[in-house]
Structure formats: C-alpha cells, structure tokens
PDB file of C-alpha atoms in Angstrom:
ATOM      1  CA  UNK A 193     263.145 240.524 111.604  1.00  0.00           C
ATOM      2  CA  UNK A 194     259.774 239.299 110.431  1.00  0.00           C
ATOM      3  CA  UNK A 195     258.113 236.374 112.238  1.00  0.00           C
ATOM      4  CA  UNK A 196     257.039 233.237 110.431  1.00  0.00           C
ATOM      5  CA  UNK A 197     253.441 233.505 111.130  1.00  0.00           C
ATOM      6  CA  UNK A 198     253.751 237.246 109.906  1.00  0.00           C
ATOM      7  CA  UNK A 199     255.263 235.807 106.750  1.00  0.00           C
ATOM      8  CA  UNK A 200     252.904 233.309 105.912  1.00  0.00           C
ATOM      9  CA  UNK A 201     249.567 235.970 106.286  1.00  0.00           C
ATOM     10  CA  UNK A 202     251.687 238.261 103.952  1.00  0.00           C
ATOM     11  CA  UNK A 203     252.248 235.530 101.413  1.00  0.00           C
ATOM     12  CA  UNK A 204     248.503 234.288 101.696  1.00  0.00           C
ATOM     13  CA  UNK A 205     247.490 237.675 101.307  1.00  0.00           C
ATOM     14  CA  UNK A 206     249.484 238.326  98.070  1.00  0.00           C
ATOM     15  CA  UNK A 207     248.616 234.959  96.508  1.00  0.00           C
ATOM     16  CA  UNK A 208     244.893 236.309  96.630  1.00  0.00           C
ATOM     17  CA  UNK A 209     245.871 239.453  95.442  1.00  0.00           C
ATOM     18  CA  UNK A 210     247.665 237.648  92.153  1.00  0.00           C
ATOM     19  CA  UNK A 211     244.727 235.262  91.678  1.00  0.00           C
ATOM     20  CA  UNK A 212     242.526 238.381  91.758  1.00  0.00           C
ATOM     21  CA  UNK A 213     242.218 239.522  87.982  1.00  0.00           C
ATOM     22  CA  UNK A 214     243.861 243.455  87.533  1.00  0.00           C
ATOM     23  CA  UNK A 215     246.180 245.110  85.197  1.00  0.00           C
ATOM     24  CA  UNK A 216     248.961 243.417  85.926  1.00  0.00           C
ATOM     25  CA  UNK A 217     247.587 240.002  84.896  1.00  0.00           C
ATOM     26  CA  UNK A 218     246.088 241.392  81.934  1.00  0.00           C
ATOM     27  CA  UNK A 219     249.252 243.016  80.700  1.00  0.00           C
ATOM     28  CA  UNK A 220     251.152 239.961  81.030  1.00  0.00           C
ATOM     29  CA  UNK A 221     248.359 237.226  79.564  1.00  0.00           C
ATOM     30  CA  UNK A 222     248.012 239.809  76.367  1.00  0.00           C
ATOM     31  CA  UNK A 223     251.681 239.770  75.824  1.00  0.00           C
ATOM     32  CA  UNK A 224     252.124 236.359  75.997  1.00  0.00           C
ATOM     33  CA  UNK A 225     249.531 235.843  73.571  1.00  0.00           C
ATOM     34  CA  UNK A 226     250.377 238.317  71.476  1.00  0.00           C
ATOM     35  CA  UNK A 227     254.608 237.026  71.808  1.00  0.00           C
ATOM     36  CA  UNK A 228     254.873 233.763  73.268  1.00  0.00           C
ATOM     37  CA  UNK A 229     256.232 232.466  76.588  1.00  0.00           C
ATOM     38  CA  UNK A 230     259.487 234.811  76.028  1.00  0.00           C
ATOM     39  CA  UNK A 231     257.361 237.707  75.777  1.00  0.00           C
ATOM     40  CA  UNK A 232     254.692 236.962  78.868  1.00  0.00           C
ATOM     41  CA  UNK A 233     258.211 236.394  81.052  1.00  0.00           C
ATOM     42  CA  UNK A 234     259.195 239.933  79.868  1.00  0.00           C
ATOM     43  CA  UNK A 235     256.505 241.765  80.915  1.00  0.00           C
ATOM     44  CA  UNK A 236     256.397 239.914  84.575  1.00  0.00           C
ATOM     45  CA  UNK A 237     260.118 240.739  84.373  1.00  0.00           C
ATOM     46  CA  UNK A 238     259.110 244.487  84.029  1.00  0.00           C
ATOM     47  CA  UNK A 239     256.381 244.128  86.552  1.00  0.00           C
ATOM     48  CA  UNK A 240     258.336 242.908  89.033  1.00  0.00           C
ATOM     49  CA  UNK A 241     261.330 245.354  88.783  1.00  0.00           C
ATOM     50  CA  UNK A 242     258.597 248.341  89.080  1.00  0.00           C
ATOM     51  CA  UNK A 243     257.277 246.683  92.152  1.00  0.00           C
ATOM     52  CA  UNK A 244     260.665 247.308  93.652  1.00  0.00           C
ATOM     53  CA  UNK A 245     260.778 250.859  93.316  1.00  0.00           C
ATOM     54  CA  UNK A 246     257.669 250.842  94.680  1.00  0.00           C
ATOM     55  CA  UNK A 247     258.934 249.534  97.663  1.00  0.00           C
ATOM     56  CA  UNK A 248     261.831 251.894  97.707  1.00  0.00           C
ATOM     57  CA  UNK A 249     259.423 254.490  97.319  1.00  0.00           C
ATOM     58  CA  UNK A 250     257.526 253.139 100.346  1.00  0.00           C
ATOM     59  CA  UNK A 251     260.399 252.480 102.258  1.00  0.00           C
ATOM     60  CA  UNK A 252     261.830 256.001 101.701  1.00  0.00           C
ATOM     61  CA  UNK A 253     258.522 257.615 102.325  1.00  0.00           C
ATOM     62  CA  UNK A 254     258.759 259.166  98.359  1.00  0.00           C
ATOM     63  CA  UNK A 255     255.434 257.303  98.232  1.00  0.00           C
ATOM     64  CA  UNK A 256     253.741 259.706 101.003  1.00  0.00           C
ATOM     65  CA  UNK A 257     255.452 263.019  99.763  1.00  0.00           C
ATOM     66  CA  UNK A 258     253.516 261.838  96.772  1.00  0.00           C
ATOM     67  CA  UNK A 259     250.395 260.985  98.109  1.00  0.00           C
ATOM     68  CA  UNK A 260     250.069 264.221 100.040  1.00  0.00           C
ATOM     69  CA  UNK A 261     249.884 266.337  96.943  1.00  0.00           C
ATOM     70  CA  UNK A 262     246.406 265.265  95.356  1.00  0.00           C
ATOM     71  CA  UNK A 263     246.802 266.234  92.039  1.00  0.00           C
ATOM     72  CA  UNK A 264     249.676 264.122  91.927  1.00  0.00           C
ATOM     73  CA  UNK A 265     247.013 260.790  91.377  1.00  0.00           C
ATOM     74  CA  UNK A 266     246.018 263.284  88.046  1.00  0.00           C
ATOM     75  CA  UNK A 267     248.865 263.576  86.766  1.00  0.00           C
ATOM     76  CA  UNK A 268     250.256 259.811  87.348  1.00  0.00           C
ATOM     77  CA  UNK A 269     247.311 258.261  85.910  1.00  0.00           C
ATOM     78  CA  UNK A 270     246.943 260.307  82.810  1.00  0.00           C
ATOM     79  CA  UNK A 271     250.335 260.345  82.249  1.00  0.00           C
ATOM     80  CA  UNK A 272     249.654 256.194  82.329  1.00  0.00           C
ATOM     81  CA  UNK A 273     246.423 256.413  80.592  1.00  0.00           C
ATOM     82  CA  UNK A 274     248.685 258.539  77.360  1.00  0.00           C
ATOM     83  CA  UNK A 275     251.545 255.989  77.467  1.00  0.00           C
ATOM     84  CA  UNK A 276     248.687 253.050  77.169  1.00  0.00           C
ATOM     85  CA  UNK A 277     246.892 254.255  74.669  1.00  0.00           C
ATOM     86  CA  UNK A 278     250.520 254.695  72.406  1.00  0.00           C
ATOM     87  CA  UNK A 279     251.306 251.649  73.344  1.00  0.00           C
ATOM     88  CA  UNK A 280     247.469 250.368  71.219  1.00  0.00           C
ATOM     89  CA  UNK A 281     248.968 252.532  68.793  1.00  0.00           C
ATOM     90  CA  UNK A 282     252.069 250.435  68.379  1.00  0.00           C
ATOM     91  CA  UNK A 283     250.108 247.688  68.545  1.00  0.00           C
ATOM     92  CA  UNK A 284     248.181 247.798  65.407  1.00  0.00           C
ATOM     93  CA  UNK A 285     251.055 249.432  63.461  1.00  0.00           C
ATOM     94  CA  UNK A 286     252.733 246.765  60.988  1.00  0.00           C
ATOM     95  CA  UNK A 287     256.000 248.982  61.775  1.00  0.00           C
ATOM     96  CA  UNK A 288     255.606 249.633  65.614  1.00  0.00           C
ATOM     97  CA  UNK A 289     257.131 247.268  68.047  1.00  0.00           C
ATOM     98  CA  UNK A 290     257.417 243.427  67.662  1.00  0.00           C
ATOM     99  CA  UNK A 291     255.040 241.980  65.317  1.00  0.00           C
ATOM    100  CA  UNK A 292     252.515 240.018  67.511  1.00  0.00           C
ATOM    101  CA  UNK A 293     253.223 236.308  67.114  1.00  0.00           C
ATOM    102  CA  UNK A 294     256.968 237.000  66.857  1.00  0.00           C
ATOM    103  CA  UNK A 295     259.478 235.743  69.023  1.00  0.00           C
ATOM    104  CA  UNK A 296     261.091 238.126  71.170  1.00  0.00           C
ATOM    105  CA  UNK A 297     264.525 238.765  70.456  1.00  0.00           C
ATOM    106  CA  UNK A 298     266.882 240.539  72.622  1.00  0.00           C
ATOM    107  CA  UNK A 299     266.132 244.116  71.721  1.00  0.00           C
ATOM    108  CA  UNK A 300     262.338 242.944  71.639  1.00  0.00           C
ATOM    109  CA  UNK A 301     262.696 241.603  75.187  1.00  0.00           C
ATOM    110  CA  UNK A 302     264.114 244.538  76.651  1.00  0.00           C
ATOM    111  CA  UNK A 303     261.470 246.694  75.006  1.00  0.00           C
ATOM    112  CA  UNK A 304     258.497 244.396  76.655  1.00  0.00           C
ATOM    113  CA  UNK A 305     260.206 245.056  80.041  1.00  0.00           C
ATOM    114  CA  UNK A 306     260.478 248.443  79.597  1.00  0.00           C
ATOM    115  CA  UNK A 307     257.143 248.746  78.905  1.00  0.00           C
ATOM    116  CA  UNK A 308     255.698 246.565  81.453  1.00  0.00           C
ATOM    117  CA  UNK A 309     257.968 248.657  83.857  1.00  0.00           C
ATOM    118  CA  UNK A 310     256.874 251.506  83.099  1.00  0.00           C
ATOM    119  CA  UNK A 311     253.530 250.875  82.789  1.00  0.00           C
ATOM    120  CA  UNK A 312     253.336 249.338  86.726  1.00  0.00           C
ATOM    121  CA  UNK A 313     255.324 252.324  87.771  1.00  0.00           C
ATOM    122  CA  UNK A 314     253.150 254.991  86.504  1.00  0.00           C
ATOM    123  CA  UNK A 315     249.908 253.177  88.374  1.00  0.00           C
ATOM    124  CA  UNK A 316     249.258 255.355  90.805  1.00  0.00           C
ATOM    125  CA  UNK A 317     247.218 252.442  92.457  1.00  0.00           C
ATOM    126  CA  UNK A 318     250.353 250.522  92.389  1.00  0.00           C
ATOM    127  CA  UNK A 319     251.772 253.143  94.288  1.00  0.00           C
ATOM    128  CA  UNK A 320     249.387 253.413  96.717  1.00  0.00           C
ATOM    129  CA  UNK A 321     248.637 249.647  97.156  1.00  0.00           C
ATOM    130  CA  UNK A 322     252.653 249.687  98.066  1.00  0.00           C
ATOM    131  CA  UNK A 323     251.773 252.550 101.125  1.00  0.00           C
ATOM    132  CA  UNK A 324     248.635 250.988 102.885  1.00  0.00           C
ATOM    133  CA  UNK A 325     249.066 247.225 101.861  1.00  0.00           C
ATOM    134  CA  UNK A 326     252.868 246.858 103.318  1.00  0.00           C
ATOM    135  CA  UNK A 327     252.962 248.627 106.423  1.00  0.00           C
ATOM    136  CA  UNK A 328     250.053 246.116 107.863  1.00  0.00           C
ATOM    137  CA  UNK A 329     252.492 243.162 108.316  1.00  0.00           C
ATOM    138  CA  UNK A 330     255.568 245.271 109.912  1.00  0.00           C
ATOM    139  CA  UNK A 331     255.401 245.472 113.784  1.00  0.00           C
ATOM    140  CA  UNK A 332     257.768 248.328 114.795  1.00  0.00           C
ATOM    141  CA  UNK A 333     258.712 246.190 118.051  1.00  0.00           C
ATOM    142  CA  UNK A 334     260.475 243.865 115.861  1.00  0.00           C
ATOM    143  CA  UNK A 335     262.771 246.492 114.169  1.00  0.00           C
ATOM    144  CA  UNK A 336     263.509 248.934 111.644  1.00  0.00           C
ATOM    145  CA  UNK A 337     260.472 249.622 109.360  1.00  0.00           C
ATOM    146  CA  UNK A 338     262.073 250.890 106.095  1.00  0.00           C
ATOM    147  CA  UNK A 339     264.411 247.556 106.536  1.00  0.00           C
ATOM    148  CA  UNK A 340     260.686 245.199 106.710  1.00  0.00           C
ATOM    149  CA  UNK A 341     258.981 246.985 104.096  1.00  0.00           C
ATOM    150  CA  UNK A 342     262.021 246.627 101.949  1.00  0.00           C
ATOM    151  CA  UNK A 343     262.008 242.818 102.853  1.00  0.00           C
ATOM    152  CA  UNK A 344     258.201 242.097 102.531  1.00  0.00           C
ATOM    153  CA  UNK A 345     258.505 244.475  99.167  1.00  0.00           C
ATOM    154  CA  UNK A 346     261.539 242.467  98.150  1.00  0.00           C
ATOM    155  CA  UNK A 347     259.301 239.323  98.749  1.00  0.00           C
ATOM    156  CA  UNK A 348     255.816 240.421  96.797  1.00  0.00           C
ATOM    157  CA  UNK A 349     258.548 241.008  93.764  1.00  0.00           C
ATOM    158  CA  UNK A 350     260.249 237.768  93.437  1.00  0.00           C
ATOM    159  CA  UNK A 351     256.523 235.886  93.948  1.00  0.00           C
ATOM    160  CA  UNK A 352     255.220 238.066  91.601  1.00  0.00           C
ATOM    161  CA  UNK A 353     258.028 237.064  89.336  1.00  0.00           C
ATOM    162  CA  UNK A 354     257.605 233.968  89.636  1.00  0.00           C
ATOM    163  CA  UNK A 355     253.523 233.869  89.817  1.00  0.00           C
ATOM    164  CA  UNK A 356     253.588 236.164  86.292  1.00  0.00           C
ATOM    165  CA  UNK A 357     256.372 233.754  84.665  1.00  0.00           C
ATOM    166  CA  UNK A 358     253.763 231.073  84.532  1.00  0.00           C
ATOM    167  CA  UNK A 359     251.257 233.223  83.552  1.00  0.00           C
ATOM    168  CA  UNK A 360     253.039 234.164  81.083  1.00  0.00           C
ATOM    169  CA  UNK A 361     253.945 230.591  79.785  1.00  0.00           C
ATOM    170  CA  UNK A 362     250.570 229.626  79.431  1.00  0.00           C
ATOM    171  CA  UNK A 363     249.480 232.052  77.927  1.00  0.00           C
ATOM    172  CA  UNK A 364     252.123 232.022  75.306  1.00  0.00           C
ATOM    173  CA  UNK A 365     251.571 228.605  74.696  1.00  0.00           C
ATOM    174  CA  UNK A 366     248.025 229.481  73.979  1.00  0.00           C
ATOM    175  CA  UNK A 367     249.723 232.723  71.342  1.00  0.00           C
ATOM    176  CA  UNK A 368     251.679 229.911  69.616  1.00  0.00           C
ATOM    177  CA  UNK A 369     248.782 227.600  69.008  1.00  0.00           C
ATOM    178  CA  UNK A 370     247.122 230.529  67.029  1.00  0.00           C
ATOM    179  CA  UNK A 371     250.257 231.635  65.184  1.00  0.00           C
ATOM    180  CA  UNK A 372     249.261 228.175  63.453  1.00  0.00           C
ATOM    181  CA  UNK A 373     245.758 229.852  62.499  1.00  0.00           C
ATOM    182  CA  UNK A 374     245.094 232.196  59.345  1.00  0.00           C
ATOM    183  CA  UNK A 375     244.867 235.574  60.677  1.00  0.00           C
ATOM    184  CA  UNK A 376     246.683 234.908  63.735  1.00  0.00           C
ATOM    185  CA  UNK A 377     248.331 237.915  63.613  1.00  0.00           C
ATOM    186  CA  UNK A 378     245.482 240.206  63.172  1.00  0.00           C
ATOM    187  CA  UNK A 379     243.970 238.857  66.026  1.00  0.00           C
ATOM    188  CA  UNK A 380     246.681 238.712  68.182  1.00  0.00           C
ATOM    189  CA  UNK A 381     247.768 242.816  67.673  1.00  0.00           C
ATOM    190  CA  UNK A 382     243.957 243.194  68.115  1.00  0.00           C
ATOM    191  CA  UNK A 383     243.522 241.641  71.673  1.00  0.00           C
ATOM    192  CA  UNK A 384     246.720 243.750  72.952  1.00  0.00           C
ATOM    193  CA  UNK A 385     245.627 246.423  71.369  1.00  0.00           C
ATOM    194  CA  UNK A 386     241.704 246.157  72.915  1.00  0.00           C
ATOM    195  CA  UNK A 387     243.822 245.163  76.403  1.00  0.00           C
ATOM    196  CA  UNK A 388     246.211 248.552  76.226  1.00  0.00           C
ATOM    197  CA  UNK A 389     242.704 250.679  75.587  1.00  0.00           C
ATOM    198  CA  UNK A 390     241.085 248.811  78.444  1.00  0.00           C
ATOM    199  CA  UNK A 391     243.575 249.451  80.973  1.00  0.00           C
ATOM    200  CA  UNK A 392     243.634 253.095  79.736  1.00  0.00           C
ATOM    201  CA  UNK A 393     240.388 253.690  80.089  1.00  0.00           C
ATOM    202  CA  UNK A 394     240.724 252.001  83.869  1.00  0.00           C
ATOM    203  CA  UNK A 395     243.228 254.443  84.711  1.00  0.00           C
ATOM    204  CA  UNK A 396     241.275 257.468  83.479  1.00  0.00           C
ATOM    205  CA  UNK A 397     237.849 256.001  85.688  1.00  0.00           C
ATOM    206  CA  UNK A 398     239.695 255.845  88.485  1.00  0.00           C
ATOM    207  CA  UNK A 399     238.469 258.317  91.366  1.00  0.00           C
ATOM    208  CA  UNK A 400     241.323 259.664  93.519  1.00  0.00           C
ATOM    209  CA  UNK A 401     240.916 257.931  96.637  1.00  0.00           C
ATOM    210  CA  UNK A 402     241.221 259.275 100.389  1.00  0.00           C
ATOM    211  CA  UNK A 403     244.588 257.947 101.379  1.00  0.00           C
ATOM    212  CA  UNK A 404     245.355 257.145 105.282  1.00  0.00           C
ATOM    213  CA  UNK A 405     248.721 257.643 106.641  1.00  0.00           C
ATOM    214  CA  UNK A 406     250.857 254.383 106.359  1.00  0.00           C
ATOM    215  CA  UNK A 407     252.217 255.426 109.808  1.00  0.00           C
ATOM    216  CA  UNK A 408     248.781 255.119 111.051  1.00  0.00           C
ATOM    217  CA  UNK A 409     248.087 251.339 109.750  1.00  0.00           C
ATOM    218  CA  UNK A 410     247.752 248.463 111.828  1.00  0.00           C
ATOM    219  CA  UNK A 411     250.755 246.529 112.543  1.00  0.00           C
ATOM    220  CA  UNK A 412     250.724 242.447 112.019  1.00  0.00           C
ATOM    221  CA  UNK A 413     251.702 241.585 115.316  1.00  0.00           C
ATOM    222  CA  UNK A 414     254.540 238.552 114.801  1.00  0.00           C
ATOM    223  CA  UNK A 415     254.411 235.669 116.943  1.00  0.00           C
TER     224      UNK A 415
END
C-alpha cells in the first residue's frame, strides 16, 4: 500500500528523529548504565510497545478525541511528570526497584518495561508526534489510512526497537565497566535518578502546543 520511495523518506526521517537526543534516548542510555545491556533492551522493549498504542491511538483517531480537549496535554504530562519523579524516588532507595548495577532478572525486566511503557505512553508529545508526524507519508489515493498509519506506526516500532537495543548495549557495557569502580553504585542510582528529575521537569516546561488536524496534513505522494 505504501510506495518504496514513500518508505525510504519515512525511514530517513525517523533515523534523524532517533539520532536526535530526547527522552526516549535518555531513558534508555540511563538504564543501561544504571542495569546493563539486559536492562537498556528493557526499556527500548517498553518504548517500543508504547509506540504501538500510539499508533492505534492514531489510527483509531483516540489520539484527536484527545487532542481536542486542551486540558487533556495538563493532565497527561503531570500525570508523567508525578510518575517520573517516583520513579527518582525508587531510584535512590536501597529497597526500591533493582539495585543499579544489578542484572535484571525476570521480574526486574518486566518492571523496566513497564516503566519505560508507561513512561512513553503518558508523553503527551509522544502522542502528538504520532498525529502530525504519521499522516505526512500516507497518500489516501493509495488506500485505507488507518491500515498505513498502522503500517508506518508498526514500522517506527520495530526500528525503534532495534535502534534503542543498541543503545542500550552500549550503554550497558559502559554500566558494567563502572560496576568494577568503588562507588559504582552510588553513582549509577544517582545519574537515573538526576535523568528521571530531568525528564520531569521537561514534561512540566512543556507549553501546550496548537495542534493541526491530522486530516489536514500533507500527504507523501508515493511514486
């Protein structure tokens, strides 16, 4: 349904949008500092399944209902800012969470996901990057639109996935040469801690932005 030429603009445009520094990156380096390569593949893991709603949400047109109600950005991104700033709690608690420099377990993993999961889904930038960014590569001639958003959506997730995966592994490489270093520790549930503030404190900054109708965008004409 989507042409190649369409395709390769859309992946072009998302591989600048990953090598771009934002949350997202910054969630996943800290965590697989903080818990090795396991841990940084975790939180991309959680990334990516929130980007999937997201599309769903597009797709559906949940995403618009949303956007049409402005206190709606409000209450998404203190509702994000809150669950951020717990999370620094956690952090820096010797009994919250995985330790930092520990290796995620099973139970650990699946709490890394849900965090990173729910800390992509709550972005209310995330949800409106999902509204305006997707519909500019679908061109209505060449089919259903829910069905090409839910393919290019489908697409951003697995490259994200797979772009955050790496991220992660290097950066957990970097977490396990400092679990070698006195202090290590410290450190480590200090930097995720400083991260989870940071990204808070982006979320509450944030100014509600003037949101045009993803009916209204530009199709990507495919060739």
């Amino acid at each position: 349904m989507i042409s190649l030429a369409t395709l390769a603009l859309f992946l072009l445009a998302v591989l600048a949008l990953f090598l771009s520094p934002g949350p997202n990156m910054a969630f996943v380096l800290s965590h697989g500092v903080a818990h090795g390569p396991r841990g940084g593949f975790a939180a991309a893991l959680g990334i990516s399944s929130a980007d999937l709603v997201h599309t769903l949400f597009a797709a559906t047109g949940v995403t618009a209902l949303v956007a049409a109600w402005p206190p709606s950005f409000d209450l998404l991104r203190y509702a994000g800012a809150l669950y951020l700033l717990w999370l620094a709690v956690q952090a820096v608690r010797s009994s919250g969470g995985l330790p930092a420099g520990a290796r995620a377990q099973p139970s650990a993993f699946a709490r890394i996901v849900r965090m990173a999961f729910l800390n992509n889904l709550v972005n209310p930038k995330a949800l409106l990057f999902f509204m305006v960014f997707l519909p500019q590569f679908v061109d209505p001639a060449r089919g259903s639109v829910p069905l090409q958003l839910v393919q290019l959506g489908v697409m951003l997730s697995a490259a994200a996935l797979a772009f955050n995966t790496l991220l992660g592994a290097c950066s957990g490489q970097v977490g396990r040469w400092l679990q070698r270093r006195p202090g290590a520790e410290k450190f480590q549930r200090g930097l995720l801690a400083l991260v989870m503030v940071g990204l808070a404190i982006r979320l509450l900054l944030l100014d509600r932005p003037a949101v045009p109708s993803a009916l209204s965008a530009t199709p990507v004409q495919g060739s």
